[in-house]
Amino acid sequence: MSSPAVSAAWPVEIRLTRDRRSLQVSFDDGKAFDLSAELLRVTSPSAEVQGHSEAERKTVGGKRNVTILSVDPVGNYAVRLGFDDMHATGIYSWAFLRDLGINAERRFQDYLDDLGAKGLDRDKPGMR
């Protein structure tokens, strides 16, 4: 669950970088984040990645070089990202993007730890 401070911020700019390897998101409270395509892909809020419970959550390997193909608005509360591996089912709310930006370093380290624990890596496709 997001804290009120996280969910209250509103994006003022969302920009896909020229190389499509990151999404730059700026919020009305002055916070700005450069979110890597890899982090966005492996933390996708989709059921495919998150499952329907913590026990069903998947760790996705082989996404070091993934790129973002599309950024499409979903109402006035989120965007849907399409990736070059054809994953396009996650809906990234403003609160999710802000939380991910604030916690990017920890979330990426958690991802690396999960990869190692499950015998996966950033370059070879796999999911556990």
C-alpha atoms as a printed R data frame, in Angstrom:
    type eleno elety resid chain resno      x       y       z
1   ATOM     1    CA   MET     A     1  0.000   0.000   0.000
2   ATOM     2    CA   SER     A     2  1.345   3.426  -0.926
3   ATOM     3    CA   SER     A     3  1.658   6.208   1.602
4   ATOM     4    CA   PRO     A     4 -0.388   9.386   0.949
5   ATOM     5    CA   ALA     A     5  2.788  11.324   0.081
6   ATOM     6    CA   VAL     A     6  3.641   8.781  -2.616
7   ATOM     7    CA   SER     A     7  0.179   8.645  -4.164
8   ATOM     8    CA   ALA     A     8 -0.465  12.415  -4.002
9   ATOM     9    CA   ALA     A     9  2.293  13.392  -6.451
10  ATOM    10    CA   TRP     A    10  1.234  13.964 -10.049
11  ATOM    11    CA   PRO     A    11  3.516  13.486 -13.067
12  ATOM    12    CA   VAL     A    12  4.271  16.610 -15.070
13  ATOM    13    CA   GLU     A    13  6.455  14.919 -17.677
14  ATOM    14    CA   ILE     A    14  7.004  11.378 -18.887
15  ATOM    15    CA   ARG     A    15  9.677  10.999 -21.537
16  ATOM    16    CA   LEU     A    16 11.051   7.901 -23.222
17  ATOM    17    CA   THR     A    17 14.771   8.341 -23.842
18  ATOM    18    CA   ARG     A    18 16.044   8.222 -27.414
19  ATOM    19    CA   ASP     A    19 17.694   4.814 -26.897
20  ATOM    20    CA   ARG     A    20 14.445   3.484 -25.349
21  ATOM    21    CA   ARG     A    21 16.379   2.073 -22.386
22  ATOM    22    CA   SER     A    22 14.813   4.320 -19.762
23  ATOM    23    CA   LEU     A    23 11.760   6.336 -18.895
24  ATOM    24    CA   GLN     A    24 12.226   9.765 -17.346
25  ATOM    25    CA   VAL     A    25  9.396  10.765 -15.023
26  ATOM    26    CA   SER     A    26  9.087  14.169 -13.313
27  ATOM    27    CA   PHE     A    27  6.498  14.918 -10.628
28  ATOM    28    CA   ASP     A    28  4.851  18.140  -9.511
29  ATOM    29    CA   ASP     A    29  6.641  17.984  -6.154
30  ATOM    30    CA   GLY     A    30 10.017  18.365  -7.895
31  ATOM    31    CA   LYS     A    31 11.040  14.704  -7.740
32  ATOM    32    CA   ALA     A    32 12.366  13.262 -11.000
33  ATOM    33    CA   PHE     A    33 13.505   9.751 -11.807
34  ATOM    34    CA   ASP     A    34 15.277   7.996 -14.651
35  ATOM    35    CA   LEU     A    35 13.827   4.471 -14.538
36  ATOM    36    CA   SER     A    36 15.670   1.822 -16.525
37  ATOM    37    CA   ALA     A    37 13.686  -0.333 -18.932
38  ATOM    38    CA   GLU     A    38 15.132  -3.398 -17.210
39  ATOM    39    CA   LEU     A    39 13.871  -2.337 -13.775
40  ATOM    40    CA   LEU     A    40 10.470  -1.386 -15.177
41  ATOM    41    CA   ARG     A    41 10.175  -4.738 -16.968
42  ATOM    42    CA   VAL     A    42 11.227  -6.970 -14.068
43  ATOM    43    CA   THR     A    43  9.011  -5.133 -11.567
44  ATOM    44    CA   SER     A    44  6.026  -4.974 -13.914
45  ATOM    45    CA   PRO     A    45  2.784  -4.684 -11.953
46  ATOM    46    CA   SER     A    46  1.254  -7.305 -14.279
47  ATOM    47    CA   ALA     A    47 -0.214 -10.573 -13.021
48  ATOM    48    CA   GLU     A    48  2.366 -12.372 -15.201
49  ATOM    49    CA   VAL     A    49  5.167 -11.040 -12.997
50  ATOM    50    CA   GLN     A    50  3.458 -10.266  -9.682
51  ATOM    51    CA   GLY     A    51  1.034 -13.182  -9.654
52  ATOM    52    CA   HIS     A    52 -2.022 -12.911  -7.465
53  ATOM    53    CA   SER     A    53 -0.069 -13.252  -4.214
54  ATOM    54    CA   GLU     A    54  3.516 -12.879  -2.984
55  ATOM    55    CA   ALA     A    55  3.966 -16.664  -3.327
56  ATOM    56    CA   GLU     A    56  3.134 -16.426  -7.052
57  ATOM    57    CA   ARG     A    57  5.538 -13.545  -7.789
58  ATOM    58    CA   LYS     A    58  8.019 -14.396 -10.569
59  ATOM    59    CA   THR     A    59 11.617 -13.331 -11.029
60  ATOM    60    CA   VAL     A    60 12.318 -12.658 -14.695
61  ATOM    61    CA   GLY     A    61 15.837 -13.112 -16.044
62  ATOM    62    CA   GLY     A    62 17.447 -12.078 -19.314
63  ATOM    63    CA   LYS     A    63 16.156  -8.499 -19.405
64  ATOM    64    CA   ARG     A    64 19.411  -6.515 -19.240
65  ATOM    65    CA   ASN     A    65 18.968  -5.239 -22.811
66  ATOM    66    CA   VAL     A    66 15.186  -4.892 -22.944
67  ATOM    67    CA   THR     A    67 13.851  -1.676 -24.458
68  ATOM    68    CA   ILE     A    68 10.545   0.153 -24.222
69  ATOM    69    CA   LEU     A    69  8.594   0.250 -27.479
70  ATOM    70    CA   SER     A    70  5.536   2.181 -26.317
71  ATOM    71    CA   VAL     A    71  4.177   4.374 -23.536
72  ATOM    72    CA   ASP     A    72  0.384   4.602 -23.687
73  ATOM    73    CA   PRO     A    73 -1.872   6.524 -21.293
74  ATOM    74    CA   VAL     A    74 -4.425   4.587 -19.250
75  ATOM    75    CA   GLY     A    75 -7.080   7.056 -18.154
76  ATOM    76    CA   ASN     A    76 -5.543   9.840 -16.120
77  ATOM    77    CA   TYR     A    77 -3.878   7.597 -13.545
78  ATOM    78    CA   ALA     A    78 -1.305   5.406 -15.316
79  ATOM    79    CA   VAL     A    79  0.599   4.310 -18.409
80  ATOM    80    CA   ARG     A    80  0.909   0.943 -20.086
81  ATOM    81    CA   LEU     A    81  4.422   0.143 -21.222
82  ATOM    82    CA   GLY     A    82  5.169  -2.115 -24.166
83  ATOM    83    CA   PHE     A    83  8.575  -3.786 -24.252
84  ATOM    84    CA   ASP     A    84 10.528  -5.328 -27.116
85  ATOM    85    CA   ASP     A    85 10.069  -8.795 -25.573
86  ATOM    86    CA   MET     A    86  6.336  -8.284 -26.292
87  ATOM    87    CA   HIS     A    87  5.395  -7.823 -22.625
88  ATOM    88    CA   ALA     A    88  2.676  -5.155 -22.529
89  ATOM    89    CA   THR     A    89  0.241  -6.100 -19.772
90  ATOM    90    CA   GLY     A    90  1.476  -4.047 -16.835
91  ATOM    91    CA   ILE     A    91 -0.340  -0.841 -15.905
92  ATOM    92    CA   TYR     A    92  2.091   1.511 -14.179
93  ATOM    93    CA   SER     A    93  0.186   3.943 -11.940
94  ATOM    94    CA   TRP     A    94  1.704   7.299 -11.028
95  ATOM    95    CA   ALA     A    95  2.076   6.091  -7.426
96  ATOM    96    CA   PHE     A    96  3.840   2.914  -8.604
97  ATOM    97    CA   LEU     A    97  6.278   4.888 -10.803
98  ATOM    98    CA   ARG     A    98  7.064   7.331  -8.012
99  ATOM    99    CA   ASP     A    99  7.543   4.558  -5.467
100 ATOM   100    CA   LEU     A   100  9.768   2.685  -7.914
101 ATOM   101    CA   GLY     A   101 11.843   5.827  -8.461
102 ATOM   102    CA   ILE     A   102 12.250   6.468  -4.743
103 ATOM   103    CA   ASN     A   103 13.207   2.845  -4.077
104 ATOM   104    CA   ALA     A   104 14.979   2.015  -7.363
105 ATOM   105    CA   GLU     A   105 18.351   1.134  -5.875
106 ATOM   106    CA   ARG     A   106 16.884  -1.222  -3.259
107 ATOM   107    CA   ARG     A   107 14.422  -2.759  -5.717
108 ATOM   108    CA   PHE     A   108 17.185  -3.416  -8.248
109 ATOM   109    CA   GLN     A   109 19.408  -4.999  -5.580
110 ATOM   110    CA   ASP     A   110 16.469  -7.171  -4.464
111 ATOM   111    CA   TYR     A   111 16.077  -8.234  -8.098
112 ATOM   112    CA   LEU     A   112 19.780  -9.129  -8.388
113 ATOM   113    CA   ASP     A   113 19.561 -11.095  -5.133
114 ATOM   114    CA   ASP     A   114 16.471 -12.965  -6.397
115 ATOM   115    CA   LEU     A   115 18.221 -13.794  -9.680
116 ATOM   116    CA   GLY     A   116 21.177 -15.281  -7.812
117 ATOM   117    CA   ALA     A   117 19.013 -17.240  -5.403
118 ATOM   118    CA   LYS     A   118 17.012 -18.748  -8.266
119 ATOM   119    CA   GLY     A   119 19.954 -19.514 -10.563
120 ATOM   120    CA   LEU     A   120 18.927 -16.891 -13.119
121 ATOM   121    CA   ASP     A   121 20.876 -13.998 -14.580
122 ATOM   122    CA   ARG     A   122 20.352 -10.702 -16.390
123 ATOM   123    CA   ASP     A   123 21.451 -12.044 -19.785
124 ATOM   124    CA   LYS     A   124 19.798 -15.463 -20.137
125 ATOM   125    CA   PRO     A   125 16.000 -15.627 -20.420
126 ATOM   126    CA   GLY     A   126 14.221 -17.501 -17.676
127 ATOM   127    CA   MET     A   127 11.516 -17.095 -15.080
128 ATOM   128    CA   ARG     A   128 11.041 -18.627 -11.609
